[in-house]
Amino acid sequence: MDALKQHKGLVYPLNRANVDTDQIIPKQFLKRISRQGFGQYLFYNWRYDDKDRPRPDFSLNHPKYQNASILVGGENFGCGSSREHAPWALEDFGFKIIIAPSFADIFFNNCTKNGILPVVLKEAETQQLIKNAEADQYHLTVDLETKKVYDNVGFEASFEIADYPRQMLLNGWDEISVTLTYDDKIAAFEKEHLVY
Amino acid sequence: MTKPKTIIEKIWDKNVVFEEAGKPALLYIDLHLVHEVTSPQAFEGLRLKGRKVRQPKRTFATMDHNVPTTHTNVIKDEISKLQMDTLKHNCDEFGVPLAGMGHKHQGIVHVIGPELGLTQPGKTIVCGDSHTSTHGAFGALAFGIGTSEVEHVLATQTIWQAKPKTLNVKIDGNLGLGVTAKDLVLALIAKYGVNFGTGYVIEYTGEAVRNLSMEGRMTICNMSIEAGARAGLVSPDQTTIDFLVGREHTPDGELFEQAKTDWLALATDDGASYDRTVTLDASEVEPQVTWGTNPSQCLSVNGVIPHPDQAQDDNQRNEIKHALEYMGLEPNTPITSVPIEHVFIGSCTNSRLQDLEQAASVIKGRKVNKGVHAIVVPGSQTVKQKAEEKGLDKLFIEAGFEWREPGCSMCLAMNGDIVPAGERCASTSNRNFEGRQGTDARTHLVSPEMATAAAIAGHFVDVRTFEL
Ligand code: SF4
């Protein structure tokens, strides 16, 4: 996983609440056995019609959002399934940051384990960002070290994130390697622990 | 006197391997369930790093999401087949027990865990599937994880977790005749919304919960995730113990007696406190039908489709509009006048023997309506076999239902069992999201009884009056 300290990028606004994992990556694309290549199926049913033609009315298909790397969404973002294919698809498509007023728990975790930073801002703040990004091409900077989101025309907001996922993201750590340093503790625990 | 504790705290304390202030704790996992969709990349990760599965005997795999429910010996879809073959290969290589295709215990992962006695009170249970919360019915702390975490648990038998907040969902009163656990949980989500449980582990308490069968408790815990909670559980009691006696993986003899004492001692202590409590009166719950595209968009069967103007704010107004459009529904229409084309009885929410018995009990010699395609998909090979011993297959088939092989099937329509675009399905599953049962398919969540009644009537109908 690459380290993520600060990121500046183009914002894509998705003004919907309860965007669920079935919408992020429809299940007909879950059958692959590798981690790569899911980006092409991101938001598939919104991006393409039943003949696989791009739907011109879906905003992510607009040229102005090509190369967006920051998604700003509505509340309860990523609800639904625990499938990690959802962050894989977002990441593979090019999104590094997801900003929303709230996230589903499992999705939030899955993001941080795949190098995506989920940022919780207040609803009024996300609405402001959505408005800006709908109006024009709009760039934001997200700084994980200072826990701030800002643009160069005066928007600035702070966010909170637990120290553990923050450190993992900042350092690009592989969690399993970290845990394996506790191997003796796990082994000692297993000796005493009763499972019927 | 020690401070009274909830079952959630007791399991937590028992399973923490290591803890440091201000950090998540390293939690030991007692049972890791695996299926073919969320595991290939995890095994792949182990292989790339030359790692092993730490505790193959605390790991158990099955195939469910992709499996065909007709002619199981022919898997038409090449990619599904690849995914199942990959699981078989991975289980062989890493020594993980597998109830794969053709195995007598194959079935939906959340149905077979309890059935085999793998699911037990006090265990921490994870699976790469959000409905892992189902196992909480036994007083286990069970939650869904992503594939990176699957790999982590395979390699270390642990997971880093922040201590959860506790939410007491207290359901008093008694369910009326014809009203089920499914209606209870749908009514709960309708009342408090799709994310009232976010960040919490739910404990379901109260008279109505105590009076539920294990099957009913599983249905409720199953849908905890639809309320945003990763886990939901019920303190073990005699009902739990009775269910566990004599199962393949439960201890027997003296060890069972010892286990029983330990299990019952896990129940929440009198006077324990929770971070939050919400309540519901079961006696007020009527049979439910969802009308929209998330489980909280739900009505009593005698209600009418809402109007966007009833919304409290613009967001909600947009959501209602959007859902009505997707579902092809008009505001103010009684839900009972909405015709359906499909019925699906199955899924980890409602595919156990008791669910199928209840669904079959509504038939009473009647037939599935002409315009309706109805399928029954038992949750496991064991459920299927037991149902057939009781003659349920015949009852369903005579009424015009298709009797299928076990699997997830139309719950998420990955295996080819889909609802065609624009068509409407009364489904006993747990998610009515857009596209869940097929692109542009329209899903209405109901109880097994309500599903059968709708199949016969050709539209939604109050199963309580339908009996007459
Ligand atoms: S039945 Fe549905 S919800 Fe349950 S495990 Fe299968 S796909 Fe998931």
XYZ file of C-alpha atoms and ligand atoms in Angstrom:
672
model
C 0.000 0.000 0.000
C 1.355 3.453 -0.907
C 1.769 6.010 1.844
C -0.800 8.802 1.741
C 0.196 12.032 3.455
C -1.320 14.772 1.391
C -3.405 14.657 -1.742
C -4.531 17.354 -4.145
C -7.061 16.452 -6.783
C -10.155 17.148 -8.846
C -13.465 16.724 -7.016
C -16.336 14.601 -8.299
C -19.660 15.380 -6.569
C -22.171 12.569 -6.058
C -25.099 14.115 -4.294
C -26.936 11.026 -3.076
C -27.439 9.533 0.357
C -27.097 5.803 1.076
C -24.935 4.999 -1.939
C -24.635 1.267 -1.416
C -22.032 -1.262 -2.437
C -24.355 -2.824 -5.020
C -24.353 0.531 -6.786
C -20.628 1.062 -6.392
C -19.900 -2.301 -7.975
C -22.803 -4.398 -9.260
C -22.446 -8.024 -8.321
C -22.107 -9.374 -11.842
C -18.523 -8.142 -11.626
C -17.602 -9.841 -8.369
C -16.544 -13.076 -9.887
C -12.970 -12.205 -10.674
C -10.298 -13.761 -8.556
C -7.700 -10.979 -8.643
C -7.755 -7.523 -7.060
C -7.104 -5.510 -10.179
C -9.280 -4.199 -12.946
C -12.481 -3.368 -11.066
C -12.416 0.351 -11.947
C -14.051 -0.136 -15.309
C -17.150 -1.478 -13.518
C -17.446 1.293 -10.943
C -21.066 2.585 -10.700
C -21.710 0.407 -13.738
C -25.509 0.578 -13.761
C -25.410 4.343 -13.439
C -22.637 4.840 -15.989
C -23.900 2.462 -18.675
C -27.283 1.501 -20.088
C -28.391 -2.065 -20.712
C -26.559 -2.072 -24.052
C -23.327 -1.039 -22.305
C -23.452 2.467 -23.793
C -22.385 5.319 -21.521
C -25.396 7.162 -20.093
C -24.798 10.807 -21.006
C -26.941 12.026 -18.096
C -24.774 10.399 -15.421
C -22.321 12.991 -14.177
C -19.275 10.767 -13.868
C -19.420 10.391 -17.649
C -18.987 14.153 -18.133
C -15.597 15.199 -19.525
C -15.205 17.758 -16.749
C -14.856 15.019 -14.128
C -12.324 12.911 -16.000
C -9.337 12.319 -13.743
C -11.270 13.159 -10.575
C -9.551 11.626 -7.562
C -11.706 12.972 -4.718
C -15.330 11.870 -4.426
C -17.734 13.858 -2.289
C -20.886 11.910 -1.455
C -23.953 11.917 0.793
C -24.572 10.366 4.180
C -24.228 6.648 4.957
C -21.860 6.231 2.029
C -20.894 2.621 1.246
C -23.722 0.903 3.092
C -24.633 -2.663 2.265
C -22.235 -5.477 1.672
C -18.807 -6.050 3.194
C -17.365 -6.663 -0.241
C -14.003 -5.055 -0.656
C -14.595 -4.955 -4.381
C -16.249 -1.579 -3.722
C -13.068 0.200 -2.531
C -11.043 -1.763 -5.083
C -13.260 -0.364 -7.839
C -13.031 3.181 -6.461
C -9.284 2.928 -6.067
C -8.719 1.345 -9.459
C -10.832 4.072 -11.066
C -8.557 6.657 -9.527
C -10.267 7.822 -6.347
C -7.907 8.378 -3.418
C -10.225 10.259 -1.089
C -13.931 9.884 -0.321
C -15.575 12.697 1.630
C -19.042 12.231 3.135
C -21.056 13.253 6.211
C -21.034 9.598 7.348
C -19.879 6.190 6.192
C -20.965 2.603 6.730
C -18.554 0.974 9.210
C -17.265 -1.915 7.138
C -16.822 0.241 4.064
C -14.860 2.811 6.074
C -12.485 0.083 7.280
C -12.152 -1.449 3.872
C -11.161 1.932 2.422
C -8.372 2.502 4.904
C -7.032 -0.976 4.189
C -6.798 -0.199 0.502
C -5.117 3.159 0.556
C -8.299 5.220 0.265
C -8.821 7.907 2.876
C -12.463 8.294 3.986
C -13.024 11.788 5.371
C -16.032 12.693 7.497
C -17.073 16.343 7.185
C -20.207 18.085 8.361
C -23.197 17.929 6.041
C -23.053 21.694 5.451
C -19.413 21.377 4.435
C -19.962 18.470 2.057
C -22.907 20.330 0.522
C -20.643 23.321 -0.044
C -18.049 21.124 -1.755
C -20.711 19.455 -3.882
C -22.016 22.857 -4.955
C -18.531 24.045 -5.892
C -17.728 20.904 -7.832
C -21.058 20.917 -9.665
C -20.512 24.504 -10.757
C -17.034 24.142 -12.148
C -13.874 22.070 -12.163
C -12.898 22.212 -8.555
C -9.732 21.088 -6.796
C -9.213 20.290 -3.129
C -6.264 19.428 -0.976
C -6.643 16.829 1.748
C -3.889 16.700 4.316
C -3.849 13.639 6.536
C -1.011 14.926 8.671
C -2.843 18.070 9.750
C -6.312 16.508 9.258
C -7.478 19.395 7.095
C -9.342 19.797 3.828
C -8.909 23.067 1.925
C -9.031 24.756 -1.479
C -7.269 27.867 -2.662
C -10.332 30.093 -2.549
C -10.990 30.053 1.153
C -12.657 26.761 2.065
C -11.099 25.038 5.020
C -12.394 22.266 7.251
C -10.890 19.901 9.794
C -11.723 16.263 10.208
C -11.188 13.576 12.809
C -9.854 10.114 12.160
C -8.726 7.497 14.659
C -5.002 7.313 15.089
C -4.680 3.693 14.029
C -6.013 3.917 10.442
C -4.301 7.289 10.140
C -0.895 5.804 10.935
C -1.508 2.879 8.603
C -2.354 5.238 5.758
C 0.408 7.740 6.488
C 3.006 4.998 6.476
C 1.462 2.699 3.896
C 1.829 -0.213 6.304
C 0.803 -3.783 5.596
C -1.361 -4.683 8.566
C -0.565 -8.382 8.604
C 3.163 -7.722 8.950
C 2.427 -5.410 11.875
C 0.228 -8.035 13.565
C 2.759 -10.787 13.087
C 5.106 -8.894 15.380
C 2.604 -9.868 18.114
C 2.917 -13.544 17.254
C 4.159 -14.637 20.685
C 1.245 -12.857 22.366
C -1.227 -14.616 20.091
C 0.404 -17.991 20.741
C 0.327 -17.439 24.518
C -3.314 -16.424 24.341
C -4.215 -19.479 22.279
C -2.732 -21.769 24.927
C -5.098 -20.485 27.611
C -8.146 -19.772 25.488
C -11.006 -22.246 25.577
C -13.178 -22.805 22.519
C -15.784 -25.567 22.654
C -19.536 -7.219 43.669
C -18.136 -6.845 40.177
C -19.803 -4.347 37.910
C -22.694 -5.866 35.913
C -21.688 -6.461 32.298
C -23.439 -6.926 28.995
C -22.780 -10.065 26.992
C -20.952 -7.879 24.499
C -18.448 -6.779 27.139
C -18.066 -10.333 28.432
C -17.191 -11.735 25.018
C -14.913 -8.795 24.337
C -12.996 -9.209 27.579
C -12.636 -12.937 27.011
C -11.179 -12.557 23.511
C -8.845 -9.572 23.660
C -5.286 -10.741 23.064
C -3.623 -7.403 23.471
C -4.729 -3.882 24.180
C -3.086 -0.484 24.467
C -4.792 2.728 25.434
C -6.020 4.783 22.494
C -5.645 1.984 19.957
C -7.882 -0.757 18.662
C -7.514 -4.065 20.495
C -6.219 -7.255 18.967
C -9.218 -9.567 19.144
C -8.952 -13.345 18.859
C -11.315 -14.964 16.335
C -12.858 -18.295 17.336
C -14.539 -19.130 14.042
C -13.797 -17.879 10.550
C -16.343 -18.752 7.873
C -15.269 -18.536 4.256
C -17.094 -18.505 0.917
C -16.060 -18.307 -2.703
C -16.677 -14.627 -3.465
C -14.683 -12.716 -0.864
C -11.837 -15.186 -0.337
C -9.858 -15.675 -3.586
C -7.851 -12.471 -3.228
C -7.181 -13.254 0.448
C -5.702 -16.689 -0.267
C -3.813 -15.137 -3.153
C -2.316 -12.626 -0.708
C -1.163 -15.438 1.606
C 0.418 -17.273 -1.266
C 2.288 -14.214 -2.499
C 3.828 -13.696 0.930
C 4.410 -17.381 1.647
C 2.037 -17.352 4.639
C -0.083 -20.153 6.089
C -3.576 -20.350 7.522
C -2.860 -20.131 11.243
C -5.816 -22.216 12.467
C -7.381 -24.272 9.677
C -9.558 -26.026 12.271
C -11.139 -22.718 13.305
C -11.895 -22.014 9.672
C -14.757 -23.469 7.664
C -15.625 -22.907 4.014
C -18.636 -23.436 1.801
C -19.951 -22.354 -1.597
C -23.162 -20.407 -1.753
C -23.193 -17.074 -3.595
C -22.570 -18.408 -7.091
C -23.963 -21.886 -6.990
C -26.623 -22.824 -9.499
C -29.948 -23.837 -7.949
C -30.996 -25.998 -10.874
C -28.918 -28.939 -12.143
C -26.011 -28.388 -9.801
C -23.749 -30.693 -11.738
C -23.571 -28.278 -14.656
C -22.170 -24.856 -13.921
C -22.824 -22.914 -17.071
C -21.131 -19.725 -16.036
C -17.403 -20.164 -16.599
C -16.418 -17.378 -14.228
C -18.596 -18.725 -11.406
C -17.003 -22.066 -11.968
C -13.551 -20.522 -11.786
C -14.426 -18.914 -8.462
C -15.688 -22.190 -7.005
C -12.744 -24.165 -8.354
C -10.438 -21.552 -6.860
C -12.008 -22.018 -3.418
C -11.676 -25.796 -3.676
C -8.066 -25.458 -4.687
C -7.354 -22.948 -1.898
C -8.994 -25.115 0.773
C -6.993 -28.134 -0.387
C -3.763 -26.180 -0.406
C -4.267 -24.520 2.984
C -6.009 -27.415 4.731
C -9.324 -25.627 5.332
C -12.428 -27.837 5.764
C -14.876 -27.260 2.911
C -18.505 -28.158 2.351
C -18.394 -27.527 -1.385
C -20.685 -28.433 -4.229
C -22.146 -31.875 -3.823
C -21.234 -32.008 -0.104
C -24.102 -33.004 2.181
C -23.533 -29.904 4.341
C -23.225 -27.350 1.537
C -25.439 -24.308 1.931
C -25.587 -20.613 2.712
C -22.725 -19.892 5.073
C -25.020 -18.301 7.700
C -27.411 -21.236 7.603
C -24.847 -24.014 7.914
C -22.799 -22.442 10.741
C -25.666 -22.747 13.247
C -26.927 -25.977 11.735
C -23.589 -27.729 12.228
C -23.146 -26.345 15.723
C -20.074 -24.379 14.620
C -21.875 -21.267 15.797
C -21.886 -21.205 19.603
C -22.492 -18.696 22.369
C -19.509 -16.584 23.289
C -17.577 -17.179 20.098
C -16.161 -14.361 18.048
C -17.153 -15.163 14.486
C -16.184 -13.404 11.285
C -16.859 -13.989 7.612
C -16.296 -11.946 4.479
C -19.979 -11.213 4.340
C -22.016 -8.519 6.027
C -24.818 -10.847 7.156
C -22.442 -12.633 9.511
C -24.449 -10.801 12.168
C -26.919 -13.721 11.839
C -24.793 -15.853 14.173
C -25.370 -13.329 16.954
C -28.687 -15.094 17.596
C -26.670 -17.592 19.655
C -24.984 -14.981 21.786
C -21.884 -14.907 19.606
C -20.101 -11.703 18.624
C -20.306 -12.114 14.857
C -19.575 -9.556 12.200
C -18.742 -9.150 8.526
C -15.274 -8.234 7.322
C -13.671 -7.256 4.024
C -11.239 -9.355 2.030
C -8.104 -7.688 3.484
C -9.413 -8.648 6.908
C -10.191 -12.170 5.672
C -6.538 -12.452 4.731
C -5.551 -10.995 8.091
C -7.675 -13.511 10.022
C -6.442 -16.412 7.904
C -2.845 -15.422 8.648
C -3.161 -14.402 12.312
C -6.541 -15.662 13.658
C -7.020 -12.141 15.012
C -8.381 -8.801 13.954
C -7.789 -5.234 15.153
C -11.016 -3.845 16.511
C -12.096 -0.776 18.401
C -14.256 -1.713 21.374
C -17.837 -1.360 20.140
C -20.471 0.798 21.726
C -23.514 -1.114 22.939
C -27.094 -0.550 21.833
C -29.990 -2.198 23.609
C -32.938 -2.799 21.294
C -35.673 -3.660 23.746
C -38.700 -5.280 22.167
C -41.530 -5.893 24.577
C -45.062 -7.036 23.959
C -46.034 -10.052 21.907
C -46.268 -10.534 18.175
C -49.760 -10.955 16.830
C -50.874 -13.976 14.845
C -49.419 -13.946 11.310
C -46.725 -11.451 12.308
C -43.148 -12.740 12.266
C -39.583 -11.944 13.279
C -39.079 -10.560 9.775
C -41.902 -8.059 10.265
C -40.423 -7.136 13.611
C -37.012 -6.281 12.225
C -38.449 -4.467 9.203
C -40.669 -2.400 11.492
C -37.661 -1.632 13.671
C -35.627 -0.350 10.716
C -38.626 1.566 9.396
C -38.936 3.264 12.773
C -35.291 4.145 13.409
C -33.727 4.226 9.929
C -30.937 2.451 8.055
C -28.095 3.750 10.169
C -29.273 3.986 13.742
C -26.973 1.080 14.579
C -23.825 2.492 12.987
C -20.881 2.152 15.367
C -22.795 -0.107 17.773
C -23.229 -3.743 18.505
C -26.920 -4.360 19.137
C -28.255 -6.608 21.850
C -31.891 -7.528 21.270
C -33.696 -7.885 24.568
C -37.247 -7.944 25.867
C -40.164 -10.302 26.067
C -40.771 -10.534 22.312
C -37.159 -11.561 21.662
C -37.160 -14.134 24.470
C -40.275 -15.679 22.958
C -38.751 -16.045 19.500
C -37.411 -19.358 18.229
C -33.726 -19.533 17.276
C -34.810 -19.193 13.650
C -36.658 -15.978 14.451
C -33.686 -14.644 16.412
C -31.437 -15.399 13.446
C -33.767 -13.451 11.148
C -33.562 -10.409 13.392
C -29.810 -10.570 13.981
C -29.317 -11.134 10.255
C -30.770 -7.728 9.450
C -28.779 -5.818 12.095
C -26.470 -4.734 9.302
C -29.477 -3.181 7.531
C -29.703 -0.895 10.559
C -26.023 -0.036 10.180
C -24.807 -2.241 13.055
C -22.044 -4.667 12.234
C -23.279 -7.122 14.804
C -26.466 -7.906 16.682
C -26.916 -10.567 19.296
C -29.257 -12.172 21.793
C -28.148 -13.441 25.215
C -28.219 -17.250 25.340
C -31.036 -18.959 27.254
C -32.681 -22.377 27.342
C -33.976 -21.914 23.767
C -30.368 -21.507 22.615
C -29.193 -24.557 24.532
C -32.036 -26.709 23.208
C -31.075 -25.809 19.655
C -27.430 -26.710 20.193
C -27.851 -30.161 21.706
C -26.486 -32.942 19.544
C -25.163 -30.880 16.639
C -22.166 -32.090 14.665
C -19.696 -29.588 16.147
C -21.133 -29.035 19.627
C -19.522 -30.932 22.473
C -21.435 -33.796 24.055
C -21.714 -35.549 27.389
C -20.071 -33.885 30.321
C -18.333 -31.328 28.174
C -21.728 -30.160 26.947
C -22.855 -29.655 30.532
C -19.773 -27.585 31.214
C -20.264 -25.619 27.995
C -23.897 -25.048 28.895
C -22.982 -23.530 32.244
C -20.406 -21.254 30.600
C -22.775 -20.280 27.825
C -25.657 -19.356 30.106
C -23.287 -17.322 32.266
C -22.565 -15.107 29.262
C -26.052 -13.589 29.337
C -26.138 -9.894 30.161
C -26.150 -9.262 33.911
C -29.094 -7.559 35.569
C -28.361 -3.897 35.870
C -25.749 -3.763 33.094
C -25.836 -0.505 31.194
C -25.723 0.226 27.486
C -24.506 3.262 25.582
C -27.949 3.669 24.067
C -31.385 2.038 24.251
C -34.252 2.077 21.773
C -37.583 0.339 22.148
C -40.294 -1.224 20.056
C -43.670 -2.638 21.026
C -44.086 -5.957 19.230
C -47.839 -5.979 19.740
C -48.161 -2.942 17.472
C -46.261 -4.510 14.574
C -48.255 -5.543 11.526
C -47.050 -7.559 8.520
C -44.563 -5.370 6.629
C -43.784 -4.746 2.960
C -40.943 -2.530 1.753
C -41.919 -0.147 -1.028
C -38.581 1.551 -1.783
C -34.907 0.903 -2.362
C -33.633 0.614 1.172
C -35.050 -1.510 3.983
C -36.326 1.466 5.978
C -38.669 2.425 3.150
C -41.229 0.084 4.541
C -44.972 0.002 5.226
C -47.514 -1.996 7.128
C -49.405 -4.124 4.634
C -52.471 -1.943 5.077
C -50.575 1.257 4.346
C -50.249 3.375 1.217
C -47.145 4.328 -0.796
C -45.834 7.639 0.588
C -45.889 10.953 -1.225
C -42.657 12.963 -1.604
C -44.462 15.880 0.073
C -44.548 13.902 3.325
C -40.772 14.265 3.524
C -39.215 16.223 6.351
C -36.514 17.830 4.206
C -35.247 18.133 0.641
C -32.885 15.202 0.942
C -35.655 12.917 2.012
C -37.965 14.281 -0.668
C -35.376 13.449 -3.324
C -34.849 10.019 -1.872
C -38.574 9.236 -1.943
C -38.905 10.549 -5.497
C -35.920 8.587 -6.656
C -37.180 5.388 -5.014
C -40.712 5.787 -6.421
C -39.278 6.245 -9.876
C -37.018 3.222 -9.623
C -39.801 1.094 -8.157
C -42.376 2.289 -10.703
C -44.865 3.227 -7.998
C -47.398 6.039 -7.596
C -47.809 7.887 -4.290
C -50.888 7.101 -2.187
C -51.491 3.687 -3.797
C -52.391 0.959 -1.288
C -49.505 -1.521 -1.283
C -52.029 -4.374 -1.570
C -53.009 -3.185 -5.043
C -49.458 -3.586 -6.377
C -49.193 -6.663 -8.642
C -46.059 -8.850 -8.599
C -44.448 -11.154 -11.151
C -41.938 -13.006 -8.963
C -41.694 -14.555 -5.539
C -38.445 -15.597 -3.923
C -38.507 -17.609 -0.715
C -34.946 -18.087 0.462
C -31.743 -16.286 1.603
C -29.889 -16.349 4.925
C -32.718 -14.260 6.389
C -35.541 -16.727 5.754
C -34.541 -20.090 4.304
C -34.394 -22.316 7.366
C -36.766 -25.216 7.925
C -39.100 -23.167 10.099
C -39.308 -20.407 7.483
C -40.234 -22.933 4.805
C -42.810 -24.565 7.087
C -44.382 -21.203 7.777
C -44.378 -20.305 4.099
C -45.959 -23.640 3.195
C -48.620 -23.313 5.890
C -50.274 -20.487 3.944
C -50.793 -22.590 0.799
C -53.796 -24.625 2.048
C -54.407 -26.270 -1.314
C -54.301 -23.028 -3.264
C -52.192 -22.341 -6.353
C -49.630 -19.771 -7.326
C -51.294 -17.045 -9.382
C -50.984 -17.433 -13.140
C -48.780 -14.453 -13.795
C -46.351 -15.253 -10.981
C -43.062 -17.110 -11.127
C -42.289 -18.385 -7.641
C -39.221 -20.217 -6.382
C -38.300 -21.753 -3.045
C -34.583 -22.079 -2.342
C -33.727 -23.935 0.878
C -30.786 -22.513 2.823
C -28.767 -25.713 2.895
C -28.675 -29.332 1.827
C -29.729 -30.240 5.360
C -32.726 -27.907 5.266
C -33.674 -29.279 1.871
C -33.478 -32.859 3.052
C -35.459 -32.201 6.232
C -38.090 -30.261 4.317
C -38.451 -33.132 1.885
C -38.820 -35.587 4.747
C -41.756 -33.475 5.886
C -43.209 -33.347 2.386
C -42.848 -29.589 2.039
C -41.345 -29.934 -1.433
C -44.558 -31.607 -2.612
C -46.743 -28.935 -1.057
C -44.785 -26.220 -2.828
C -44.536 -28.017 -6.158
C -48.238 -28.878 -6.208
C -49.041 -25.245 -5.577
C -46.894 -24.218 -8.543
C -43.642 -23.165 -6.842
C -40.271 -24.332 -8.131
C -38.306 -26.299 -5.548
C -34.604 -25.556 -5.974
C -31.149 -26.549 -4.766
C -29.606 -24.575 -1.846
C -27.689 -21.322 -2.299
C -27.972 -17.548 -2.150
C -29.799 -17.524 -5.450
C -32.083 -14.567 -6.099
C -31.045 -12.785 -2.904
C -28.241 -11.209 -4.875
C -28.747 -12.788 -8.264
C -25.132 -13.710 -8.916
C -25.847 -17.244 -9.999
C -28.197 -16.478 -12.863
C -31.422 -16.524 -10.792
C -32.491 -12.981 -11.591
C -35.572 -10.808 -11.670
C -35.812 -9.262 -15.165
C -35.622 -5.475 -15.560
C -38.777 -3.622 -14.561
C -40.367 -6.689 -12.974
C -41.434 -6.920 -9.374
C -40.524 -9.501 -6.765
C -41.860 -10.289 -3.304
C -38.724 -11.532 -1.624
C -37.899 -12.947 1.797
C -34.311 -11.701 1.506
C -32.780 -8.709 3.283
C -31.902 -6.052 0.706
C -34.107 -4.136 -1.672
C -31.267 -2.057 -3.117
C -31.378 -0.936 -6.731
C -30.245 -3.742 -8.993
C -29.873 -6.216 -6.153
C -32.011 -8.919 -7.772
C -31.052 -7.942 -11.321
C -30.559 -4.700 -13.233
C -33.641 -2.528 -12.743
C -35.378 -5.318 -10.827
C -37.876 -4.149 -8.185
C -37.633 -5.863 -4.821
C -40.165 -5.830 -1.984
C -39.010 -7.422 1.242
C -41.556 -9.504 3.147
C -41.851 -12.457 5.524
C -42.118 -16.029 4.198
C -45.868 -16.110 4.972
C -46.444 -12.826 3.188
C -44.413 -14.088 0.210
C -46.587 -17.170 -0.180
C -49.758 -15.130 0.182
C -48.524 -12.731 -2.510
C -47.642 -15.638 -4.795
C -51.177 -16.959 -4.549
C -52.945 -13.616 -4.775
C -50.682 -12.149 -7.471
C -50.319 -8.996 -5.381
C -49.485 -8.107 -1.796
C -52.112 -9.158 0.670
C -52.484 -9.197 4.423
C -51.721 -12.779 5.342
C -53.906 -12.439 8.449
C -57.104 -11.941 6.454
C -55.928 -14.173 3.631
C -56.225 -17.126 5.991
C -59.997 -16.810 6.076
S -28.318 -15.188 1.113
Fe -27.991 -13.133 0.377
S -27.458 -11.920 2.120
Fe -27.256 -14.050 2.701
S -25.100 -14.548 2.394
Fe -26.198 -15.057 0.513
S -26.093 -13.232 -0.745
Fe -25.533 -12.628 1.318
